[in-house]
Short mmCIF file of C-alpha atoms in Angstrom, two decimals:
data_model
loop_
_atom_site.label_atom_id
_atom_site.label_comp_id
_atom_site.label_asym_id
_atom_site.label_seq_id
_atom_site.Cartn_x
_atom_site.Cartn_y
_atom_site.Cartn_z
CA UNK Y 6 118.24 109.44 79.36
CA UNK Y 7 115.03 110.54 81.07
CA UNK Y 8 113.90 109.32 84.49
CA UNK Y 9 110.28 108.82 85.48
CA UNK Y 10 108.86 108.89 89.03
CA UNK Y 11 105.44 108.97 90.66
CA UNK Y 12 105.13 112.17 92.73
CA UNK Y 13 102.46 114.17 94.50
CA UNK Y 14 102.56 117.49 92.65
CA UNK Y 15 102.01 119.99 95.48
CA UNK Y 16 102.56 123.08 93.32
CA UNK Y 17 98.77 123.61 93.11
CA UNK Y 18 96.28 122.59 95.80
CA UNK Y 19 92.93 121.38 94.45
CA UNK Y 20 89.57 121.09 96.21
CA UNK Y 21 89.25 119.02 99.42
CA UNK Y 22 93.01 119.23 100.20
CA UNK Y 23 93.84 117.13 97.15
CA UNK Y 24 96.79 117.41 94.78
CA UNK Y 25 97.59 115.92 91.40
CA UNK Y 26 99.34 112.57 91.49
CA UNK Y 27 101.69 112.82 88.54
CA UNK Y 28 104.45 111.10 86.66
CA UNK Y 29 107.44 113.43 86.71
CA UNK Y 30 109.80 113.15 83.78
CA UNK Y 31 113.27 114.61 84.17
CA UNK Y 32 115.24 114.77 80.93
CA UNK Y 33 118.54 116.56 81.61
CA UNK Y 34 117.24 120.07 82.52
CA UNK Y 35 113.73 119.54 81.16
CA UNK Y 36 110.95 118.58 83.63
CA UNK Y 37 107.42 117.55 82.68
CA UNK Y 38 104.44 116.40 84.80
CA UNK Y 39 101.69 114.11 83.55
CA UNK Y 40 98.68 113.96 85.88
CA UNK Y 41 97.22 110.50 86.49
CA UNK Y 42 94.98 110.93 89.57
CA UNK Y 43 94.01 113.23 92.42
CA UNK Y 44 94.68 112.41 96.06
CA UNK Y 45 95.38 113.92 99.46
CA UNK Y 46 98.84 113.99 100.99
CA UNK Y 47 97.66 111.47 103.60
CA UNK Y 48 96.48 109.04 100.89
CA UNK Y 49 99.76 109.45 99.02
CA UNK Y 50 101.81 108.72 102.14
CA UNK Y 51 99.71 105.66 102.92
CA UNK Y 52 99.92 104.17 99.41
CA UNK Y 53 103.42 105.19 98.26
CA UNK Y 54 105.50 106.04 101.33
CA UNK Y 55 104.21 103.48 103.83
CA UNK Y 56 103.36 101.02 101.02
CA UNK Y 57 100.02 99.86 102.43
CA UNK Y 58 99.41 96.13 101.91
CA UNK Y 59 95.65 96.20 101.19
CA UNK Y 60 94.57 94.96 97.74
CA UNK Y 61 93.45 98.37 96.48
CA UNK Y 62 96.74 100.06 97.37
CA UNK Y 63 98.79 97.29 95.80
CA UNK Y 64 96.68 97.35 92.63
CA UNK Y 65 96.98 101.14 92.41
CA UNK Y 66 100.78 100.99 92.78
CA UNK Y 67 100.91 98.34 90.03
CA UNK Y 68 98.83 100.57 87.76
CA UNK Y 69 101.16 103.51 88.42
CA UNK Y 70 104.20 101.32 87.70
CA UNK Y 71 102.50 100.41 84.42
CA UNK Y 72 102.24 104.12 83.62
CA UNK Y 73 105.97 104.52 84.25
CA UNK Y 74 106.72 101.60 81.94
CA UNK Y 75 104.47 103.12 79.29
CA UNK Y 76 106.32 106.46 79.60
CA UNK Y 77 109.70 104.74 79.25
CA UNK Y 78 108.52 102.91 76.13
CA UNK Y 79 107.09 106.06 74.54
CA UNK Y 80 110.24 108.05 75.36
CA UNK Y 81 112.50 105.40 73.79
CA UNK Y 82 110.41 105.35 70.59
CA UNK Y 83 109.80 109.11 70.24
CA UNK Y 84 112.68 110.58 68.24
CA UNK Y 85 113.06 113.57 68.30
CA UNK Y 86 111.44 114.18 71.68
CA UNK Y 87 108.37 116.43 71.66
CA UNK Y 88 106.36 117.13 74.85
CA UNK Y 89 103.04 117.61 73.07
CA UNK Y 90 103.40 114.39 71.08
CA UNK Y 91 104.54 112.57 74.23
CA UNK Y 92 101.35 113.61 76.04
CA UNK Y 93 99.22 112.52 73.06
CA UNK Y 94 100.85 109.09 72.97
CA UNK Y 95 100.48 108.69 76.73
CA UNK Y 96 96.77 109.52 76.58
CA UNK Y 97 96.26 107.06 73.69
CA UNK Y 98 94.63 104.17 75.56
CA UNK Y 99 94.02 102.09 72.42
CA UNK Y 100 97.67 101.34 71.85
CA UNK Y 101 98.32 100.34 75.46
CA UNK Y 102 95.20 99.15 77.23
CA UNK Y 103 97.28 96.77 79.35
CA UNK Y 104 99.20 98.33 82.23
CA UNK Y 105 100.45 95.40 84.26
CA UNK Y 106 103.75 93.61 83.77
CA UNK Y 107 102.79 90.73 86.05
CA UNK Y 108 103.33 87.48 84.18
CA UNK Y 109 99.92 86.12 85.16
CA UNK Y 110 98.25 89.19 83.59
CA UNK Y 111 100.38 88.91 80.45
CA UNK Y 112 99.61 85.22 80.06
CA UNK Y 113 95.86 85.83 80.53
CA UNK Y 114 95.88 88.74 78.09
CA UNK Y 115 97.78 86.69 75.49
CA UNK Y 116 95.23 83.87 75.72
CA UNK Y 117 92.34 86.35 75.35
CA UNK Y 118 93.84 88.25 72.40
CA UNK Y 119 94.89 85.30 70.25
CA UNK Y 120 91.72 83.80 68.77
CA UNK Y 121 93.70 81.25 66.73
CA UNK Y 122 94.87 79.29 69.78
CA UNK Y 123 93.51 75.78 70.08
CA UNK Y 124 91.97 74.78 73.43
CA UNK Y 125 94.90 72.43 74.21
CA UNK Y 126 97.39 75.23 73.55
CA UNK Y 127 95.45 77.56 75.86
CA UNK Y 128 95.51 74.92 78.58
CA UNK Y 129 99.27 74.41 78.13
CA UNK Y 130 99.91 78.16 78.43
CA UNK Y 131 97.70 78.36 81.54
CA UNK Y 132 99.61 75.41 83.03
CA UNK Y 133 102.92 77.22 82.45
CA UNK Y 134 101.50 80.35 84.09
CA UNK Y 135 100.37 78.34 87.12
CA UNK Y 136 103.79 76.64 87.48
CA UNK Y 137 105.58 80.00 87.35
CA UNK Y 138 103.14 81.50 89.90
CA UNK Y 139 103.61 78.48 92.16
CA UNK Y 140 107.38 78.95 91.97
CA UNK Y 141 107.20 82.70 92.73
CA UNK Y 142 103.98 84.41 93.75
CA UNK Y 143 103.28 87.72 91.95
CA UNK Y 144 106.11 87.30 89.45
CA UNK Y 145 106.64 90.16 87.01
CA UNK Y 146 108.62 90.45 83.79
CA UNK Y 147 111.50 92.08 85.66
CA UNK Y 148 111.88 88.97 87.84
CA UNK Y 149 112.61 86.74 84.84
CA UNK Y 150 116.39 86.55 84.69
CA UNK Y 151 118.83 83.83 83.68
CA UNK Y 152 119.33 82.99 87.36
CA UNK Y 153 115.56 82.80 87.91
CA UNK Y 154 115.13 80.45 84.92
CA UNK Y 155 117.92 78.17 86.15
CA UNK Y 156 116.38 77.97 89.63
CA UNK Y 157 112.95 77.28 88.12
CA UNK Y 158 114.35 74.50 85.92
CA UNK Y 159 116.29 72.94 88.79
CA UNK Y 160 113.23 72.93 91.09
CA UNK Y 161 110.91 71.47 88.46
CA UNK Y 162 113.41 68.71 87.62
CA UNK Y 163 113.90 67.90 91.32
CA UNK Y 164 110.11 67.49 91.62
CA UNK Y 165 110.21 64.80 88.93
CA UNK Y 166 109.10 66.90 85.98
CA UNK Y 167 110.61 65.77 82.68
CA UNK Y 168 113.10 67.94 80.80
CA UNK Y 169 110.66 68.08 77.87
CA UNK Y 170 107.98 69.63 80.10
CA UNK Y 171 110.43 72.18 81.52
CA UNK Y 172 111.47 73.08 77.96
CA UNK Y 173 107.79 73.45 77.06
CA UNK Y 174 107.34 75.93 79.97
CA UNK Y 175 110.34 77.92 78.73
CA UNK Y 176 108.96 78.07 75.17
CA UNK Y 177 105.57 79.30 76.44
CA UNK Y 178 107.25 81.94 78.57
CA UNK Y 179 109.39 83.11 75.64
CA UNK Y 180 106.29 83.19 73.40
CA UNK Y 181 104.38 85.48 75.76
CA UNK Y 182 107.33 87.79 76.50
CA UNK Y 183 108.20 88.14 72.82
CA UNK Y 184 104.56 88.90 71.98
CA UNK Y 185 104.37 91.74 74.51
CA UNK Y 186 107.84 93.03 73.59
CA UNK Y 187 107.64 92.86 69.77
CA UNK Y 188 103.92 93.01 68.89
CA UNK Y 189 102.05 94.85 71.65
CA UNK Y 190 105.22 96.68 72.77
CA UNK Y 191 104.54 97.15 76.48
CA UNK Y 192 107.79 95.44 77.48
CA UNK Y 193 110.77 97.65 76.54
CA UNK Y 194 112.69 96.37 73.51
CA UNK Y 195 115.92 96.38 75.58
CA UNK Y 196 114.52 93.59 77.79
#
């Protein structure tokens, strides 16, 4: 199975002391680099090594993590593996215009994309998103585990929320995750 990492590719120095920021794929003995941006070594260390907490750095790291997820999805679907075809699929922005796996972004995107949703349904989905965000700030798909769902249910019930409302939140969450796993396919099918 291939591994994907964000690296500063220092094999070739570009203008102004910049290098290519790339996704490095290692598949057994095969290595491939996909360039995603250009930055200096100092910028790379600030954003990725020191993990700067400013909004721009955080957003950039999230975007790069989205690229890694996209690479993993393409690799799992591309049989047999072909480097040229892999690069084509990665560059294809139409198929995967959404790069974030934050639940709030997925919920918002789902509401925007589905024109058949009634206003009350949209409000219910937004309410679920807000409750999940209130429970854990900046929650991503990877945070949603059985343990997380049990803790969420327990907290909501202890606050006086009815079981029917908690079940409604769970259905909305499942709806959004299934949509982005089975239809849009940005969440890996193994999830």
